[in-house]
Amino acid sequence: MKFKKLTYKNFQSTGNTPIEIDLTKSHSTLIGGLNGSGKSTVLEALCYVLTGKSMKKTTLARLVNSTNKKELLVTLDFEKNGHQYTVIRGIKPNIFEIYRNSDMLNQDASSKSLQEKLEFITGIDYNSLTQMLVLNLERFKPFMEMTAQERRVIVEDILDISIFSEMTDIQKKKIKELESSSKAILNDISVVTAKIDSIQSIIDKSQQSNDKHLSELENNIDECFDLIEQYEKEFVDVDDELIAQSEEKLQELKKERSEYQSKLQFVMRDIEKIEKDTKFYEKGHCPTCNHEFDDKEEQLKKLTKQKDELFEEGGVLSEAVDELTKQIDDLNEVIKQENSKKLENQRVQNKIDNTHNKAILLASEHEKLLTKTTNDVDDLKNQVETLKNDKFTKSNEYDTIIKVIDTEKVVLDVLSDKGVKSNIVKDYIDFINYRVNDYLSGMEFFLNINLDESFNETFSGLKQGMVYADLSTGQKRRVNLAIWLALIEVSSMKNSVVSNALFLDEILENIDSEGIQLFMKLLKEKMPDRNIFVVTQRFEQFRDLFESELYFKVENGFTRKV
């Protein structure tokens, strides 16, 4: 990517008159000015137009010129892959536009989407800009003062293998989601298992309870039939023929006795009449006419004889009646005894019928309970079967997820720092070490630095056991510049963050004039196609070392380029 021109106005101390910076003018440009003159504004404006952020720890609103308070506008022209691009970004009003060959891109896109598009075009995001292209003393963190992990991030970005870190994060997230899903499925399986156990317990308890009840009913039914069997033994024989014969004979005897009793009544009436006649004749005369009876004695004798005959006849009849009555009583007793047997048998039959009815009710209850138990248990068994199928499905799903997790973990191992990235880093780490030490030699600092694949360093060449902390401030600056140059070279090889311009903001302040001279000579030899912009407070000391210069000063409260 070739930066061409940067223009900005109403940016920090810059007023409404635009300041234009030619980014292709020469190989080296020195930028100077008094403190507060706006010499670092060039870099700040570049950072803002490319990333929409400030290099300083400040809000974007504070980038707007405090006097004019509006119409901040930064424009950057650059070339990439044969296309001419212009980026315009501003505040009050907010503006963010990208043009390719004079055509605006994605006019309806959101600012976030448009920023992603810009980063895709340039290959530059905030981190790569502030660590590889624009080194600001306040913002720049020297490579040797980074943690091993921070160093890894920088190198991965340069080697275009940060995608593996992103893929690793995606993979970890994916595995985490899968593990979360597997735990959820395990929890579901536990819930289903608990349901199965609960329902099975209900089935077992229900069957035990119902089996007990059914057994009690069966025992009660058996007891009923045992009672019936015992009751049947209480039946006595009844002589129905004897009853019939006795009743027939009884009727005959009663009829015969009735006849005798009727005859006896006639005899008693005759005797009563004779006794009346006897009393009549005993008076000796007629009570009506008072006539004396001549045959009184004869008549009385005759009546006495008749009476005696009737008494004799009545006695015979009476005896006959008594005999018949006795026979009748005997027959009634026989009939009574047989009927008593019948009544007892009926009572026994009633007990049998009642017991049988009770057995029928118990059998009906048994049948209903058995049917209900079977239906209920069948329903519960169907539920258990459904749950078992669900458990089987979930178990298969769990096994599948576990297999997927194992596979994804293998992929994660491949993507990890010890996987494919390690092989890529291994391919470049020797070259990086070689170029770092070569740049150090070019700055006449004969120290060998060796970075391992984990980006931990070892030193050799000055004194045994030396560590980074033993170096002077200037020596540390040279080491970090050498590493920076080596990484820029690797970046160019990988075409990850390639630019025609590099910016150093007060990074060289702690290096002596000889060191600066060596550094600039080194840049000219090693990076002849790069335009180096150096912001410094030592402007007068460095002027002779640069091909061109920019100087800023404040006039009437606004920065202007001299």
XYZ file of C-alpha atoms in Angstrom, residues 105-473:
369
model
C -18.190 2.415 -1.464
C -21.098 1.028 0.575
C -22.976 4.286 0.993
C -25.682 2.587 3.083
C -23.306 0.569 5.288
C -23.012 1.205 9.020
C -19.849 2.823 10.399
C -18.762 -0.505 11.868
C -19.218 -2.347 8.575
C -17.473 0.429 6.678
C -14.552 0.321 9.140
C -14.253 -3.429 8.639
C -14.247 -2.824 4.899
C -11.444 -0.246 5.238
C -9.345 -2.585 7.375
C -9.875 -5.323 4.787
C -8.647 -2.995 2.032
C -5.597 -1.662 3.913
C -4.768 -4.715 6.010
C -4.265 -2.272 8.879
C -6.158 -2.166 12.166
C -5.485 -0.066 15.260
C -2.980 -2.506 16.780
C -0.954 -3.057 13.617
C -0.933 0.687 12.903
C 0.357 1.651 16.357
C 2.846 -1.217 16.579
C 4.187 -1.434 13.028
C 3.599 1.821 11.108
C 3.300 4.594 13.673
C 5.547 4.296 16.696
C 4.541 6.841 19.280
C 6.677 7.240 22.397
C 3.630 7.251 24.646
C 1.654 4.622 22.763
C 4.413 2.349 21.481
C 5.320 -0.554 23.724
C 8.831 -1.845 22.947
C 8.888 -5.444 21.820
C 11.348 -6.459 24.524
C 9.097 -5.004 27.206
C 6.112 -7.056 26.075
C 5.113 -10.367 27.614
C 5.753 -13.492 25.575
C 2.041 -13.642 24.751
C 1.993 -9.994 23.595
C 5.032 -10.669 21.418
C 3.268 -13.699 19.968
C 0.209 -11.623 19.054
C 2.362 -9.069 17.195
C 4.302 -11.718 15.268
C 1.168 -13.690 14.458
C -0.419 -10.559 12.979
C 2.688 -9.980 10.877
C 2.857 -13.613 9.723
C -0.848 -13.525 8.900
C -1.411 -16.427 11.289
C -3.508 -14.481 13.747
C -6.362 -16.085 11.861
C -5.334 -19.275 13.646
C -5.747 -17.500 16.979
C -9.164 -16.310 15.860
C -9.934 -19.825 14.694
C -8.644 -21.081 18.047
C -10.998 -18.721 19.862
C -13.842 -19.827 17.595
C -12.836 -23.437 18.170
C -12.710 -22.952 21.937
C -16.105 -21.272 21.832
C -17.411 -24.097 19.681
C -16.021 -26.715 22.073
C -17.422 -24.785 25.027
C -20.829 -24.685 23.375
C -20.584 -28.397 22.565
C -19.531 -29.174 26.133
C -22.387 -27.010 27.378
C -24.723 -28.941 25.086
C -23.266 -32.244 26.289
C -23.805 -31.175 29.910
C -27.350 -30.146 29.066
C -27.925 -33.530 27.412
C -26.379 -35.300 30.415
C -28.698 -33.304 32.627
C -31.621 -34.286 30.385
C -30.518 -37.926 30.578
C -30.348 -37.638 34.380
C -33.810 -36.103 34.456
C -35.181 -38.823 32.150
C -33.451 -41.513 34.228
C -34.948 -40.042 37.392
C -38.374 -40.029 35.738
C -37.942 -43.654 34.658
C -36.865 -44.664 38.177
C -39.742 -42.682 39.692
C -42.353 -44.200 37.391
C -40.858 -47.670 37.824
C -41.040 -47.168 41.583
C -44.684 -46.158 41.200
C -45.289 -49.272 39.073
C -43.602 -51.511 41.642
C -45.410 -49.936 44.590
C -48.703 -49.944 42.698
C -48.279 -53.579 41.760
C -47.306 -54.479 45.311
C -50.274 -52.582 46.730
C -52.682 -53.904 44.138
C -51.290 -57.422 44.391
C -51.874 -57.235 48.136
C -55.410 -55.953 47.610
C -56.069 -58.547 44.913
C -54.714 -61.253 47.194
C -56.983 -60.053 50.004
C -59.961 -60.093 47.636
C -59.054 -63.590 46.449
C -58.755 -64.751 50.049
C -62.132 -63.199 50.855
C -63.676 -64.918 47.840
C -62.164 -68.229 48.928
C -63.539 -67.653 52.428
C -66.990 -67.070 50.946
C -66.886 -70.366 49.080
C -65.564 -72.113 52.186
C -68.524 -70.697 54.125
C -70.924 -71.821 51.401
C -69.445 -75.271 51.619
C -69.895 -75.231 55.389
C -73.457 -73.897 55.079
C -74.355 -76.620 52.604
C -73.485 -79.130 55.285
C -76.213 -77.596 57.477
C -78.982 -78.664 55.099
C -81.316 -81.359 56.567
C -83.440 -83.830 54.627
C -87.108 -82.914 54.257
C -89.705 -85.664 53.439
C -91.902 -83.797 51.039
C -93.838 -86.995 50.267
C -94.545 -87.473 53.967
C -95.732 -83.894 54.166
C -97.983 -84.413 51.167
C -99.361 -87.666 52.505
C -99.800 -86.187 55.962
C -101.590 -83.149 54.620
C -103.818 -85.388 52.495
C -104.548 -87.639 55.463
C -105.050 -84.568 57.637
C -107.725 -83.271 55.341
C -109.446 -86.634 55.402
C -109.317 -86.829 59.175
C -110.512 -83.257 59.542
C -113.418 -84.070 57.237
C -114.193 -87.240 59.130
C -113.944 -85.438 62.480
C -116.185 -82.693 61.149
C -118.777 -85.332 60.269
C -118.563 -86.849 63.720
C -118.718 -83.467 65.332
C -121.795 -82.672 63.267
C -123.444 -85.930 64.378
C -122.418 -85.224 67.945
C -124.098 -81.838 67.737
C -127.317 -83.459 66.538
C -127.099 -85.928 69.405
C -126.522 -83.065 71.861
C -129.557 -81.243 70.487
C -131.639 -84.391 70.827
C -130.455 -84.846 74.401
C -131.233 -81.209 75.139
C -134.748 -81.729 73.675
C -135.266 -84.901 75.719
C -134.127 -83.094 78.873
C -136.604 -80.340 78.115
C -139.389 -82.880 77.531
C -138.423 -84.694 80.718
C -138.793 -81.510 82.697
C -142.158 -81.000 81.039
C -143.481 -84.399 82.065
C -141.949 -84.221 85.480
C -144.344 -81.375 86.311
C -147.269 -83.806 85.801
C -149.575 -81.307 84.067
C -149.660 -79.045 81.133
C -148.419 -75.603 82.042
C -150.860 -74.094 79.629
C -154.076 -75.905 80.381
C -153.019 -77.453 83.667
C -154.223 -80.883 82.442
C -152.758 -83.830 84.310
C -150.722 -86.232 82.279
C -152.044 -89.771 82.403
C -148.889 -91.343 80.945
C -146.326 -89.338 82.897
C -144.313 -92.266 84.102
C -144.449 -93.990 80.828
C -143.313 -90.905 79.029
C -140.520 -90.241 81.510
C -139.323 -93.778 81.224
C -139.409 -93.543 77.491
C -137.491 -90.253 77.512
C -134.918 -91.665 79.925
C -134.334 -94.568 77.644
C -133.954 -92.276 74.645
C -131.594 -90.072 76.617
C -129.456 -92.999 77.649
C -129.260 -94.179 74.092
C -128.258 -90.700 72.933
C -125.620 -90.422 75.690
C -124.260 -93.745 74.622
C -124.244 -92.636 71.004
C -122.696 -89.265 71.999
C -119.977 -91.030 73.950
C -119.079 -93.125 70.948
C -119.067 -90.032 68.727
C -117.031 -88.053 71.264
C -114.447 -90.791 71.511
C -114.287 -90.917 67.731
C -113.777 -87.113 67.620
C -111.042 -87.303 70.287
C -109.320 -90.080 68.395
C -109.477 -88.163 65.175
C -108.253 -85.017 66.953
C -105.285 -86.920 68.290
C -104.500 -88.252 64.847
C -104.859 -84.754 63.444
C -102.470 -83.369 66.119
C -99.987 -86.103 65.347
C -100.124 -85.308 61.648
C -99.783 -81.547 62.380
C -96.720 -82.286 64.441
C -95.220 -84.302 61.603
C -95.987 -81.528 59.132
C -94.668 -78.910 61.589
C -91.406 -80.767 62.027
C -90.919 -81.184 58.282
C -91.805 -77.526 57.671
C -89.386 -76.520 60.421
C -86.737 -78.398 58.505
C -87.778 -76.480 55.415
C -87.464 -73.158 57.265
C -84.024 -74.095 58.549
C -82.943 -75.087 55.067
C -84.300 -71.783 53.767
C -82.298 -69.908 56.402
C -79.235 -71.874 55.340
C -80.019 -71.101 51.702
C -80.370 -67.417 52.536
C -76.936 -67.459 54.150
C -75.558 -69.256 51.105
C -77.203 -66.743 48.750
C -75.910 -63.783 50.760
C -72.427 -65.258 50.885
C -72.570 -66.049 47.174
C -73.668 -62.489 46.382
C -70.823 -61.205 48.508
C -68.424 -63.437 46.574
C -69.816 -62.082 43.300
C -69.268 -58.483 44.494
C -65.744 -59.338 45.601
C -65.075 -61.040 42.271
C -66.396 -57.961 40.432
C -64.182 -55.688 42.535
C -61.278 -58.055 41.854
C -61.926 -57.886 38.119
C -62.226 -54.094 38.132
C -59.082 -53.706 40.221
C -57.207 -56.154 38.040
C -58.342 -54.333 34.884
C -57.548 -50.911 36.381
C -54.180 -52.140 37.619
C -53.367 -53.590 34.214
C -54.438 -50.404 32.407
C -52.634 -48.106 34.844
C -49.487 -50.198 34.771
C -49.663 -50.448 30.975
C -49.951 -46.642 30.757
C -47.010 -46.228 33.104
C -45.011 -48.867 31.216
C -45.754 -47.027 27.976
C -44.458 -43.833 29.625
C -41.335 -45.704 30.740
C -40.853 -47.099 27.242
C -41.219 -43.608 25.736
C -38.728 -42.230 28.262
C -36.313 -45.090 27.560
C -36.499 -44.310 23.850
C -35.892 -40.646 24.681
C -32.955 -41.626 26.886
C -31.576 -43.849 24.130
C -31.859 -40.988 21.625
C -30.245 -38.518 24.022
C -27.485 -41.019 24.867
C -26.727 -41.424 21.177
C -26.808 -37.655 20.805
C -24.443 -37.334 23.779
C -22.058 -39.946 22.331
C -22.124 -38.120 19.002
C -21.359 -34.773 20.670
C -18.511 -36.340 22.678
C -17.031 -37.699 19.449
C -17.418 -34.272 17.847
C -15.793 -32.648 20.908
C -12.866 -35.081 20.659
C -12.505 -34.232 16.978
C -12.773 -30.502 17.645
C -10.141 -30.799 20.382
C -7.814 -32.414 17.858
C -8.462 -29.448 15.563
C -7.857 -27.126 18.527
C -4.522 -28.808 19.200
C -3.596 -28.255 15.562
C -4.581 -24.581 15.792
C -2.920 -24.038 19.186
C 0.415 -22.333 19.782
C 2.053 -25.754 19.745
C 0.313 -26.793 16.545
C 0.422 -25.386 13.041
C 1.295 -21.884 14.311
C 4.371 -23.289 15.996
C 5.566 -24.733 12.677
C 4.979 -21.421 10.891
C 6.750 -19.453 13.636
C 9.581 -21.977 13.532
C 9.987 -21.265 9.810
C 10.463 -17.537 10.471
C 12.060 -17.255 13.910
C 15.578 -17.982 12.634
C 15.161 -15.352 9.910
C 13.869 -12.833 12.445
C 16.831 -13.520 14.739
C 19.220 -13.185 11.797
C 17.718 -9.873 10.652
C 17.584 -8.426 14.187
C 21.254 -9.129 14.752
C 22.074 -7.848 11.266
C 20.274 -4.548 12.031
C 22.070 -4.325 15.394
C 25.393 -4.778 13.592
C 24.367 -2.043 11.143
C 23.903 0.249 14.174
C 27.336 -0.958 15.435
C 25.825 -2.634 18.471
C 27.408 -6.053 18.457
C 25.013 -8.017 20.569
C 23.459 -11.331 19.603
C 19.797 -11.785 20.476
C 18.033 -15.097 20.129
C 14.243 -15.402 20.344
C 12.915 -18.933 20.775
C 9.602 -20.202 19.421
C 7.858 -18.966 22.575
C 9.413 -15.520 22.024
C 11.588 -15.662 25.110
C 14.976 -14.023 24.575
C 18.572 -14.837 25.401
C 21.593 -12.529 24.933
C 25.199 -13.223 24.086
C 28.174 -11.231 22.870
C 28.759 -8.626 25.612
C 29.069 -10.440 28.879
C 27.946 -13.782 30.193
C 24.538 -13.862 31.886
C 23.432 -10.518 30.438
C 19.695 -9.813 30.391
C 17.639 -7.038 28.811
C 17.437 -5.094 32.066
C 21.257 -4.765 32.060
C 21.202 -2.636 28.900
C 21.267 1.160 28.917
C 18.264 3.151 27.724
